[in-house]
Amino acid sequence: MHIGGVMRQLCEWPARILFPPTCLGCRNIVEQPGTLCPDCWPQVRFIERPWCEVMGTPFAHDMGEGMLSAEAIADPPPFVRARSAVLYQGVPQRMARALKFGDRTDLAPWMARWMVRAGAELIADADAIVPVPLHRYRFLSRRFNQSAELSRAIARQTGLPHLPGVLVRRKATRPQVGLTAPERRANLDGVFTVPERCLPLVRDRRLILVDDVYTTGTTVKAATRVLLRAGAAAVDVLTFARVLPEDFAIASREHI
């Protein structure tokens, strides 16, 4: 075992010299791949317990097991649980934007590691993973779906089946930014569908719906309702980052 470890390090040494690992947040050189430098780590706020058992939004104080947020009580979502790895600010915000708009698909496996940690209880109960889809025109212009990059990496790390084609966005929509809550819902009305050939893959299965950023939840709620109508037993939602209500006015200007 010791000899094998030494040989592996010797084989990795030329690659480390030619392509040294860089910080996920700023690209400064770091010791290990997939890590952050000392300047970037303090800018990351992982979402930890105590949180709302349904929405996954953190509480300032421990309010007891099973406590729900006002949002979960006033407007119960169609999904069972939502979890996010980090708050959408600082370095995680830059990472999410770099993946989505900067073609940094190399970030997806490392972002997925944080998501797997945050969604451990969801993953333990899940049968398969489904990404929030892009419309084909936006997919052609962007060349990839950031949500599918994350869900594919999660599937590889957990061994869960990956079902990128079961949920389809059948019409293009205008950006959600600046729309009221009713306008957001209307904008997504009839957008998602499950093709008939995919119904057996969805029926009676507990699914994890993956997206990059949870803002108001309008998109994942609409997608969840379609999956449930297609026969899914239950849907949980897992995203990389979460916009808290007090941060939404800032983040919504950037997230499309």
mmCIF file of C-alpha atoms in Angstrom:
data_model
loop_
_atom_site.group_PDB
_atom_site.id
_atom_site.type_symbol
_atom_site.label_atom_id
_atom_site.label_comp_id
_atom_site.label_asym_id
_atom_site.label_seq_id
_atom_site.Cartn_x
_atom_site.Cartn_y
_atom_site.Cartn_z
ATOM 1 C CA MET A 1 0.000 0.000 0.000
ATOM 2 C CA HIS A 2 2.834 2.369 0.858
ATOM 3 C CA ILE A 3 4.625 1.618 -2.423
ATOM 4 C CA GLY A 4 1.388 2.142 -4.350
ATOM 5 C CA GLY A 5 0.879 5.523 -2.707
ATOM 6 C CA VAL A 6 4.411 6.615 -3.527
ATOM 7 C CA MET A 7 4.026 5.519 -7.148
ATOM 8 C CA ARG A 8 0.746 7.371 -7.456
ATOM 9 C CA GLN A 9 2.325 10.560 -6.125
ATOM 10 C CA LEU A 10 5.235 10.179 -8.560
ATOM 11 C CA CYS A 11 2.778 9.813 -11.455
ATOM 12 C CA GLU A 12 0.806 12.873 -10.328
ATOM 13 C CA TRP A 13 3.894 15.061 -9.848
ATOM 14 C CA PRO A 14 4.354 16.114 -13.518
ATOM 15 C CA ALA A 15 0.679 17.076 -13.791
ATOM 16 C CA ARG A 16 0.934 19.125 -10.576
ATOM 17 C CA ILE A 17 3.882 21.016 -12.050
ATOM 18 C CA LEU A 18 2.238 21.657 -15.427
ATOM 19 C CA PHE A 19 -1.311 22.177 -14.114
ATOM 20 C CA PRO A 20 -1.171 23.183 -10.434
ATOM 21 C CA PRO A 21 -4.501 23.040 -8.552
ATOM 22 C CA THR A 22 -6.212 26.387 -8.207
ATOM 23 C CA CYS A 23 -8.747 27.819 -5.786
ATOM 24 C CA LEU A 24 -12.372 27.282 -6.810
ATOM 25 C CA GLY A 25 -13.161 30.886 -5.956
ATOM 26 C CA CYS A 26 -10.278 32.961 -7.289
ATOM 27 C CA ARG A 27 -7.892 30.609 -9.134
ATOM 28 C CA ASN A 28 -4.971 31.241 -6.807
ATOM 29 C CA ILE A 29 -2.764 28.162 -6.471
ATOM 30 C CA VAL A 30 -3.760 25.819 -3.619
ATOM 31 C CA GLU A 31 -2.342 22.587 -2.257
ATOM 32 C CA GLN A 32 -5.205 20.253 -3.187
ATOM 33 C CA PRO A 33 -7.664 20.297 -6.113
ATOM 34 C CA GLY A 34 -11.242 21.252 -5.279
ATOM 35 C CA THR A 35 -10.371 23.484 -2.325
ATOM 36 C CA LEU A 36 -10.473 27.175 -1.521
ATOM 37 C CA CYS A 37 -7.645 29.500 -0.563
ATOM 38 C CA PRO A 38 -7.486 31.151 2.897
ATOM 39 C CA ASP A 39 -8.933 34.364 1.434
ATOM 40 C CA CYS A 40 -11.986 32.642 -0.083
ATOM 41 C CA TRP A 41 -12.981 30.234 2.712
ATOM 42 C CA PRO A 42 -14.324 32.993 4.997
ATOM 43 C CA GLN A 43 -16.673 34.104 2.194
ATOM 44 C CA VAL A 44 -18.512 30.761 2.174
ATOM 45 C CA ARG A 45 -21.566 30.310 4.395
ATOM 46 C CA PHE A 46 -22.642 26.687 4.456
ATOM 47 C CA ILE A 47 -26.293 26.135 5.353
ATOM 48 C CA GLU A 48 -26.350 24.077 8.532
ATOM 49 C CA ARG A 49 -28.938 23.012 11.077
ATOM 50 C CA PRO A 50 -31.122 24.297 12.626
ATOM 51 C CA TRP A 51 -33.254 24.781 9.534
ATOM 52 C CA CYS A 52 -36.849 24.490 8.386
ATOM 53 C CA GLU A 53 -37.444 20.797 7.794
ATOM 54 C CA VAL A 54 -39.404 21.550 4.610
ATOM 55 C CA MET A 55 -37.777 24.598 3.018
ATOM 56 C CA GLY A 56 -34.256 24.088 4.338
ATOM 57 C CA THR A 57 -33.907 27.766 5.244
ATOM 58 C CA PRO A 58 -31.706 28.235 8.314
ATOM 59 C CA PHE A 59 -33.039 29.451 11.650
ATOM 60 C CA ALA A 60 -31.045 31.877 13.769
ATOM 61 C CA HIS A 61 -31.821 29.751 16.850
ATOM 62 C CA ASP A 62 -32.742 26.130 17.457
ATOM 63 C CA MET A 63 -36.533 26.128 17.597
ATOM 64 C CA GLY A 64 -36.986 22.418 18.196
ATOM 65 C CA GLU A 65 -37.205 19.336 16.030
ATOM 66 C CA GLY A 66 -39.641 19.512 13.121
ATOM 67 C CA MET A 67 -40.099 23.281 13.338
ATOM 68 C CA LEU A 68 -41.338 24.870 10.111
ATOM 69 C CA SER A 69 -40.707 28.329 8.715
ATOM 70 C CA ALA A 70 -43.486 30.834 8.120
ATOM 71 C CA GLU A 71 -43.072 30.272 4.367
ATOM 72 C CA ALA A 72 -43.627 26.518 4.676
ATOM 73 C CA ILE A 73 -46.759 27.057 6.776
ATOM 74 C CA ALA A 74 -48.293 29.879 4.720
ATOM 75 C CA ASP A 75 -47.529 28.416 1.285
ATOM 76 C CA PRO A 76 -46.747 24.668 1.533
ATOM 77 C CA PRO A 77 -44.653 23.610 -1.476
ATOM 78 C CA PRO A 78 -45.440 20.581 -3.651
ATOM 79 C CA PHE A 79 -42.025 19.076 -2.920
ATOM 80 C CA VAL A 80 -41.313 17.267 0.342
ATOM 81 C CA ARG A 81 -38.011 18.902 1.272
ATOM 82 C CA ALA A 82 -35.611 21.462 -0.176
ATOM 83 C CA ARG A 83 -31.940 21.623 0.701
ATOM 84 C CA SER A 84 -29.098 23.868 -0.460
ATOM 85 C CA ALA A 85 -25.393 23.683 0.248
ATOM 86 C CA VAL A 86 -24.486 27.360 0.625
ATOM 87 C CA LEU A 87 -25.891 30.877 0.666
ATOM 88 C CA TYR A 88 -25.825 32.663 -2.680
ATOM 89 C CA GLN A 89 -23.267 35.303 -1.860
ATOM 90 C CA GLY A 90 -19.522 35.873 -2.025
ATOM 91 C CA VAL A 91 -17.498 32.977 -3.435
ATOM 92 C CA PRO A 92 -20.478 30.599 -3.970
ATOM 93 C CA GLN A 93 -22.210 33.318 -6.003
ATOM 94 C CA ARG A 94 -19.103 33.681 -8.172
ATOM 95 C CA MET A 95 -18.875 29.907 -8.567
ATOM 96 C CA ALA A 96 -22.517 29.589 -9.614
ATOM 97 C CA ARG A 97 -22.173 32.412 -12.117
ATOM 98 C CA ALA A 98 -18.888 31.023 -13.459
ATOM 99 C CA LEU A 99 -20.533 27.655 -14.072
ATOM 100 C CA LYS A 100 -23.644 29.139 -15.671
ATOM 101 C CA PHE A 101 -22.247 32.022 -17.695
ATOM 102 C CA GLY A 102 -18.488 31.396 -17.805
ATOM 103 C CA ASP A 103 -18.401 27.847 -19.173
ATOM 104 C CA ARG A 104 -16.663 26.667 -15.985
ATOM 105 C CA THR A 105 -18.098 23.146 -16.137
ATOM 106 C CA ASP A 106 -14.956 21.991 -14.314
ATOM 107 C CA LEU A 107 -16.522 23.468 -11.148
ATOM 108 C CA ALA A 108 -19.553 21.162 -11.258
ATOM 109 C CA PRO A 109 -17.984 18.072 -9.584
ATOM 110 C CA TRP A 110 -16.689 20.155 -6.680
ATOM 111 C CA MET A 111 -19.956 22.042 -6.268
ATOM 112 C CA ALA A 112 -21.743 18.684 -6.363
ATOM 113 C CA ARG A 113 -19.622 17.455 -3.427
ATOM 114 C CA TRP A 114 -21.004 20.256 -1.282
ATOM 115 C CA MET A 115 -24.513 19.434 -2.506
ATOM 116 C CA VAL A 116 -24.126 15.741 -1.661
ATOM 117 C CA ARG A 117 -23.156 16.714 1.871
ATOM 118 C CA ALA A 118 -26.123 19.087 2.223
ATOM 119 C CA GLY A 119 -28.583 16.627 0.700
ATOM 120 C CA ALA A 120 -27.471 13.455 2.469
ATOM 121 C CA GLU A 121 -30.929 12.745 3.911
ATOM 122 C CA LEU A 122 -32.559 13.316 0.516
ATOM 123 C CA ILE A 123 -30.070 11.072 -1.259
ATOM 124 C CA ALA A 124 -30.630 8.274 1.260
ATOM 125 C CA ASP A 125 -34.350 8.192 0.329
ATOM 126 C CA ALA A 126 -34.059 8.829 -3.429
ATOM 127 C CA ASP A 127 -34.528 6.506 -6.389
ATOM 128 C CA ALA A 128 -33.144 8.812 -9.095
ATOM 129 C CA ILE A 129 -31.957 12.336 -9.897
ATOM 130 C CA VAL A 130 -33.570 14.754 -12.377
ATOM 131 C CA PRO A 131 -32.153 18.146 -13.457
ATOM 132 C CA VAL A 132 -34.262 21.216 -14.151
ATOM 133 C CA PRO A 133 -34.122 21.409 -17.973
ATOM 134 C CA LEU A 134 -33.271 24.268 -20.300
ATOM 135 C CA HIS A 135 -35.301 25.061 -23.382
ATOM 136 C CA ARG A 136 -33.539 23.755 -26.479
ATOM 137 C CA TYR A 137 -32.851 27.268 -27.838
ATOM 138 C CA ARG A 138 -31.134 28.345 -24.634
ATOM 139 C CA PHE A 139 -29.304 25.019 -24.503
ATOM 140 C CA LEU A 140 -27.957 25.579 -28.020
ATOM 141 C CA SER A 141 -26.790 29.099 -27.172
ATOM 142 C CA ARG A 142 -25.177 28.047 -23.882
ATOM 143 C CA ARG A 143 -24.046 24.587 -25.114
ATOM 144 C CA PHE A 144 -24.748 22.926 -21.769
ATOM 145 C CA ASN A 145 -27.269 22.870 -18.935
ATOM 146 C CA GLN A 146 -25.674 23.896 -15.649
ATOM 147 C CA SER A 147 -28.280 21.982 -13.642
ATOM 148 C CA ALA A 148 -27.578 18.814 -15.622
ATOM 149 C CA GLU A 149 -23.836 19.235 -15.048
ATOM 150 C CA LEU A 150 -24.493 19.304 -11.305
ATOM 151 C CA SER A 151 -26.989 16.434 -11.322
ATOM 152 C CA ARG A 152 -24.669 14.268 -13.429
ATOM 153 C CA ALA A 153 -21.838 14.832 -10.967
ATOM 154 C CA ILE A 154 -24.119 14.028 -8.019
ATOM 155 C CA ALA A 155 -25.225 10.805 -9.714
ATOM 156 C CA ARG A 156 -21.612 9.760 -10.257
ATOM 157 C CA GLN A 157 -20.714 10.474 -6.646
ATOM 158 C CA THR A 158 -23.749 8.713 -5.153
ATOM 159 C CA GLY A 159 -24.495 5.928 -7.625
ATOM 160 C CA LEU A 160 -28.093 7.075 -8.106
ATOM 161 C CA PRO A 161 -29.596 6.818 -11.604
ATOM 162 C CA HIS A 162 -29.428 10.048 -13.599
ATOM 163 C CA LEU A 163 -32.545 10.903 -15.667
ATOM 164 C CA PRO A 164 -31.779 14.082 -17.640
ATOM 165 C CA GLY A 165 -34.426 13.500 -20.305
ATOM 166 C CA VAL A 166 -37.546 12.771 -18.270
ATOM 167 C CA LEU A 167 -38.400 16.436 -17.685
ATOM 168 C CA VAL A 168 -38.594 18.696 -20.743
ATOM 169 C CA ARG A 169 -38.996 22.458 -21.024
ATOM 170 C CA ARG A 170 -41.259 22.651 -24.062
ATOM 171 C CA LYS A 171 -41.410 26.409 -24.540
ATOM 172 C CA ALA A 172 -39.090 29.329 -23.971
ATOM 173 C CA THR A 173 -39.912 31.772 -21.194
ATOM 174 C CA ARG A 174 -38.903 35.318 -20.460
ATOM 175 C CA PRO A 175 -36.542 35.899 -17.513
ATOM 176 C CA GLN A 176 -38.206 35.786 -14.102
ATOM 177 C CA VAL A 177 -36.358 38.865 -12.868
ATOM 178 C CA GLY A 178 -38.683 41.748 -12.041
ATOM 179 C CA LEU A 179 -41.873 39.699 -12.230
ATOM 180 C CA THR A 180 -44.415 39.547 -9.428
ATOM 181 C CA ALA A 181 -45.255 36.194 -7.834
ATOM 182 C CA PRO A 182 -48.412 35.715 -9.970
ATOM 183 C CA GLU A 183 -46.464 36.734 -13.086
ATOM 184 C CA ARG A 184 -43.736 34.229 -12.279
ATOM 185 C CA ARG A 185 -46.274 31.423 -11.954
ATOM 186 C CA ALA A 186 -48.001 32.453 -15.176
ATOM 187 C CA ASN A 187 -44.643 32.637 -16.948
ATOM 188 C CA LEU A 188 -44.016 28.965 -16.128
ATOM 189 C CA ASP A 189 -47.538 27.712 -16.705
ATOM 190 C CA GLY A 190 -47.402 24.715 -19.041
ATOM 191 C CA VAL A 191 -43.644 25.034 -19.544
ATOM 192 C CA PHE A 192 -42.590 21.598 -18.270
ATOM 193 C CA THR A 193 -43.728 18.186 -19.384
ATOM 194 C CA VAL A 194 -42.758 14.541 -19.009
ATOM 195 C CA PRO A 195 -42.715 12.775 -22.403
ATOM 196 C CA GLU A 196 -44.958 9.721 -22.532
ATOM 197 C CA ARG A 197 -42.025 7.425 -23.205
ATOM 198 C CA CYS A 198 -40.463 8.579 -19.913
ATOM 199 C CA LEU A 199 -43.487 7.965 -17.696
ATOM 200 C CA PRO A 200 -42.261 4.496 -16.579
ATOM 201 C CA LEU A 201 -39.011 6.087 -15.375
ATOM 202 C CA VAL A 202 -40.924 8.540 -13.172
ATOM 203 C CA ARG A 203 -43.900 6.511 -11.946
ATOM 204 C CA ASP A 204 -43.790 5.497 -8.255
ATOM 205 C CA ARG A 205 -40.220 6.761 -7.815
ATOM 206 C CA ARG A 206 -38.891 9.225 -5.277
ATOM 207 C CA LEU A 207 -36.930 11.834 -7.208
ATOM 208 C CA ILE A 208 -34.399 14.543 -6.402
ATOM 209 C CA LEU A 209 -34.878 17.626 -8.582
ATOM 210 C CA VAL A 210 -31.557 19.466 -9.029
ATOM 211 C CA ASP A 211 -31.008 23.141 -9.873
ATOM 212 C CA ASP A 212 -28.121 25.542 -9.410
ATOM 213 C CA VAL A 213 -29.754 28.320 -7.348
ATOM 214 C CA TYR A 214 -33.006 28.443 -5.363
ATOM 215 C CA THR A 215 -34.415 31.967 -5.492
ATOM 216 C CA THR A 216 -38.200 32.179 -5.036
ATOM 217 C CA GLY A 217 -38.743 28.493 -5.779
ATOM 218 C CA THR A 218 -41.220 29.175 -8.580
ATOM 219 C CA THR A 219 -39.292 27.093 -11.122
ATOM 220 C CA VAL A 220 -38.731 24.014 -8.960
ATOM 221 C CA LYS A 221 -42.326 24.135 -7.705
ATOM 222 C CA ALA A 222 -43.664 24.140 -11.271
ATOM 223 C CA ALA A 223 -41.329 21.297 -12.247
ATOM 224 C CA THR A 224 -42.272 19.317 -9.131
ATOM 225 C CA ARG A 225 -45.985 19.547 -9.896
ATOM 226 C CA VAL A 226 -45.389 18.133 -13.373
ATOM 227 C CA LEU A 227 -43.334 15.220 -12.012
ATOM 228 C CA LEU A 228 -46.039 14.437 -9.458
ATOM 229 C CA ARG A 229 -48.753 14.535 -12.117
ATOM 230 C CA ALA A 230 -46.609 12.109 -14.122
ATOM 231 C CA GLY A 231 -46.796 9.652 -11.240
ATOM 232 C CA ALA A 232 -43.694 10.341 -9.133
ATOM 233 C CA ALA A 233 -44.114 9.111 -5.560
ATOM 234 C CA ALA A 234 -42.432 12.224 -4.128
ATOM 235 C CA VAL A 235 -39.978 14.955 -5.099
ATOM 236 C CA ASP A 236 -37.208 16.571 -3.064
ATOM 237 C CA VAL A 237 -35.245 19.612 -4.276
ATOM 238 C CA LEU A 238 -31.465 20.003 -4.042
ATOM 239 C CA THR A 239 -29.639 23.147 -5.164
ATOM 240 C CA PHE A 240 -26.095 24.409 -4.866
ATOM 241 C CA ALA A 241 -26.987 27.827 -3.454
ATOM 242 C CA ARG A 242 -29.935 29.461 -1.756
ATOM 243 C CA VAL A 243 -31.051 33.084 -1.833
ATOM 244 C CA LEU A 244 -32.456 34.130 1.512
ATOM 245 C CA PRO A 245 -35.405 36.559 1.407
ATOM 246 C CA GLU A 246 -33.358 39.518 2.627
ATOM 247 C CA ASP A 247 -30.791 38.883 -0.110
ATOM 248 C CA PHE A 248 -33.292 38.409 -2.916
ATOM 249 C CA ALA A 249 -33.446 42.026 -4.070
ATOM 250 C CA ILE A 250 -29.717 41.931 -4.811
ATOM 251 C CA ALA A 251 -29.424 38.405 -6.182
ATOM 252 C CA SER A 252 -32.502 38.562 -8.401
ATOM 253 C CA ARG A 253 -30.867 41.202 -10.564
ATOM 254 C CA GLU A 254 -28.223 38.651 -11.529
ATOM 255 C CA HIS A 255 -29.929 35.264 -11.501
ATOM 256 C CA ILE A 256 -31.904 34.420 -14.647
#
